[in-house]
């Protein structure tokens, strides 16, 4: 190896070590503010979002969706969604719980972002959750069938009107969350007399 190549090699190794040292200092001294009230610095924010998207994309590649999503599946998924997801991700119109908006990352409204994910990716995210984000894993507590129903419903959300959304019943009202706060937060917007009326339409 020429002396010049050696120099380049040592220089590169020095830079890598320097970066590792900086990272270690940040980790050990607590200088990165983990408060959810503090925005991520843009580099960390970019790294987390991009790592999450690419991780899901590569892992969901092996997931095989059912051949079709029937209206019965979508309906079952709607009930589960209202009970398990809407307080964080909102329904049609934005009905996230107030505390969900102070999470970091903020759970995105799925009625808006669902087109960015395939049904397989939604299924994967719901089954496995997302580390360091507050997105829970529902796989350990739910059958794949229920998770596909939820994925089927999530993929329908962007085309759904507020009235159609309201017409679906919350079938999981009693499942695993007995405190009433999120019920009122979830239904707080656009929840009025017409809900009961449209509820009869199916
Ligand atoms: C406690 C709040 C919470 C609950 C409950 C929750 N999620 Fe999430 N979810 C999150 C957060 C936070 C993220 C953002 C993760 C990230 O960006 O790294 C997320 C991300 C997602 C994403 C990816 C969206 C995107 O563009 O980042 C999907 C899809 C999703 N959740 C579906 C669901 C479904 C379906 C349910 C119900 C079965 C659910 N989530 C329940 C907090 C929640």
XYZ file of C-alpha atoms and ligand atoms in Angstrom:
245
model
C 0.000 0.000 0.000
C 1.387 3.431 -0.923
C 2.037 5.930 1.871
C -0.719 8.136 0.404
C -3.321 5.326 0.567
C -2.229 4.585 4.121
C -2.758 8.233 5.041
C -6.273 8.213 3.605
C -7.069 4.997 5.457
C -5.839 6.336 8.801
C -7.653 9.628 8.203
C -10.948 7.820 7.537
C -10.506 5.605 10.593
C -9.831 8.725 12.668
C -13.030 10.388 11.462
C -15.097 7.266 12.253
C -13.587 7.000 15.744
C -14.188 10.694 16.326
C -17.857 10.340 15.363
C -18.276 7.288 17.592
C -16.711 9.215 20.459
C -19.113 12.140 19.951
C -22.061 9.712 19.860
C -20.856 8.043 23.050
C -20.458 11.398 24.811
C -24.007 12.416 23.783
C -25.390 9.098 25.093
C -23.452 9.106 28.359
C -23.830 12.754 29.335
C -27.580 13.001 28.689
C -27.037 16.008 26.455
C -29.760 14.892 24.012
C -33.073 16.141 25.359
C -35.576 13.257 25.386
C -38.495 15.512 26.410
C -41.433 14.994 24.046
C -42.076 18.723 24.294
C -38.747 19.314 22.536
C -38.667 18.714 18.754
C -36.058 16.301 17.406
C -33.131 17.998 15.798
C -33.641 17.637 12.039
C -30.891 15.055 11.565
C -32.187 12.757 14.312
C -35.773 13.254 13.096
C -34.775 12.370 9.530
C -32.751 9.341 10.677
C -35.603 7.948 12.814
C -38.307 8.448 10.180
C -36.214 7.078 7.336
C -35.002 4.091 9.369
C -38.603 3.297 10.338
C -39.936 3.561 6.766
C -37.162 1.454 5.241
C -37.318 -1.119 8.032
C -41.066 -1.621 7.576
C -40.755 -1.684 3.792
C -38.109 -4.390 3.794
C -39.755 -6.561 6.454
C -43.304 -6.326 5.129
C -42.040 -7.768 1.830
C -42.594 -11.302 3.139
C -46.151 -10.655 4.321
C -48.883 -12.236 2.209
C -52.270 -10.511 2.293
C -55.577 -12.399 2.052
C -56.822 -12.542 -1.576
C -59.545 -9.940 -0.956
C -60.911 -7.668 1.737
C -64.652 -8.224 2.124
C -67.075 -5.584 3.476
C -67.537 -7.808 6.545
C -63.792 -7.635 7.214
C -63.782 -3.854 6.840
C -66.707 -3.585 9.218
C -65.062 -5.784 11.836
C -61.865 -3.778 11.391
C -63.776 -0.531 11.907
C -64.997 -1.623 15.310
C -61.512 -2.656 16.348
C -60.007 0.554 14.951
C -62.368 2.735 16.945
C -61.548 0.873 20.123
C -57.802 0.404 19.655
C -56.420 3.033 17.300
C -58.631 6.103 16.930
C -57.555 7.784 20.157
C -54.015 7.961 18.757
C -54.615 8.145 14.990
C -58.010 9.833 14.723
C -60.875 8.831 12.490
C -62.240 10.811 9.560
C -61.914 14.442 10.508
C -59.315 14.669 13.216
C -60.430 13.170 16.480
C -57.161 12.161 18.091
C -57.085 12.393 21.875
C -55.456 15.579 23.086
C -52.597 13.658 24.684
C -51.866 11.884 21.392
C -50.891 15.251 19.900
C -48.240 15.725 22.562
C -46.545 12.409 21.748
C -43.267 12.488 19.837
C -43.487 11.280 17.171
C -47.092 12.451 16.907
C -49.216 9.504 15.692
C -50.130 10.576 12.156
C -53.804 10.739 11.101
C -54.221 7.492 9.155
C -57.048 8.951 7.073
C -54.317 11.100 5.503
C -51.218 8.882 5.487
C -52.743 5.438 4.792
C -52.142 5.745 1.015
C -48.395 5.870 1.729
C -48.468 2.313 3.108
C -49.552 -0.947 1.454
C -52.037 -3.186 3.309
C -49.129 -5.555 4.020
C -47.135 -2.716 5.577
C -50.076 -1.586 7.718
C -50.502 -5.193 8.855
C -46.801 -5.462 9.698
C -46.782 -2.182 11.659
C -49.895 -3.139 13.641
C -48.605 -6.644 14.325
C -45.092 -5.660 15.421
C -45.395 -2.045 16.578
C -42.588 0.502 16.208
C -39.795 0.714 18.786
C -39.080 4.038 20.493
C -42.194 5.670 19.098
C -45.226 4.697 21.168
C -46.786 2.615 18.359
C -47.836 -0.578 20.212
C -47.567 -4.132 18.846
C -50.944 -5.835 18.604
C -49.589 -9.174 17.331
C -48.940 -10.629 20.789
C -52.575 -10.100 21.792
C -54.501 -10.461 18.527
C -54.950 -13.076 15.805
C -53.663 -12.263 12.323
C -57.265 -12.368 11.089
C -58.220 -9.401 13.333
C -55.105 -7.527 12.234
C -56.012 -8.006 8.564
C -59.489 -6.662 9.309
C -57.904 -3.577 10.828
C -55.531 -3.199 7.868
C -58.487 -3.555 5.472
C -60.315 -0.783 7.310
C -57.267 1.504 7.486
C -56.831 1.244 3.703
C -60.474 2.354 3.264
C -60.163 5.335 5.630
C -58.874 7.902 3.114
C -61.964 7.498 0.890
C -64.445 7.478 3.759
C -66.793 10.356 4.585
C -67.214 11.478 8.184
C -70.788 10.120 8.139
C -69.675 6.714 6.859
C -66.996 6.599 9.549
C -69.456 7.565 12.262
C -71.857 4.823 11.134
C -69.423 2.075 12.066
C -69.843 0.824 15.577
C -67.070 0.629 18.131
C -67.113 -3.115 18.798
C -64.075 -3.134 21.071
C -65.317 -0.615 23.572
C -64.529 -2.822 26.517
C -61.310 -4.324 25.267
C -58.282 -3.629 27.389
C -59.036 -0.007 28.125
C -61.630 0.643 30.715
C -61.059 4.340 31.209
C -63.638 6.519 29.584
C -61.407 9.463 28.724
C -60.537 8.298 25.254
C -64.117 7.432 24.417
C -65.113 11.018 24.862
C -61.941 12.251 23.194
C -62.476 9.899 20.252
C -66.073 10.892 19.797
C -65.546 14.500 20.760
C -65.570 15.865 17.242
C -68.595 15.602 14.998
C -70.227 13.230 17.411
C -73.823 14.240 17.474
C -77.378 13.180 16.827
C -76.627 12.062 13.276
C -74.401 9.261 14.586
C -77.345 7.392 15.956
C -79.303 8.000 12.750
C -76.638 6.731 10.366
C -75.958 3.821 12.681
C -79.160 2.227 11.458
C -78.161 2.304 7.823
C -76.510 -1.106 7.895
C -50.620 4.968 21.953
C -50.819 5.517 20.654
C -50.986 4.585 19.474
C -51.935 3.605 19.307
C -52.976 3.141 20.309
C -51.774 3.125 17.965
N -50.749 3.764 17.347
Fe -50.140 3.528 15.427
N -48.628 4.826 15.692
C -48.391 5.525 16.862
C -47.212 6.349 16.681
C -46.593 7.255 17.713
C -46.769 6.136 15.357
C -45.585 6.790 14.644
C -44.443 5.823 14.541
C -43.260 6.431 13.826
O -43.431 7.337 12.999
O -42.149 5.963 14.063
C -47.691 5.187 14.771
C -47.596 4.737 13.465
C -48.540 3.959 12.849
C -48.568 3.657 11.445
C -47.552 4.181 10.422
C -48.017 5.567 10.006
C -46.921 6.491 9.626
O -46.970 7.062 8.525
O -46.003 6.678 10.460
C -49.662 2.895 11.208
C -50.143 2.336 9.859
C -50.325 2.701 12.476
N -49.614 3.353 13.460
C -51.487 1.976 12.642
C -52.115 1.802 13.886
C -53.311 1.004 14.057
C -54.089 0.358 12.935
C -53.585 1.017 15.399
C -54.680 0.262 16.128
C -54.690 -1.165 15.964
C -52.595 1.851 16.042
N -51.710 2.302 15.094
C -52.580 2.155 17.394
C -49.140 5.477 18.014
C -50.223 4.656 18.238
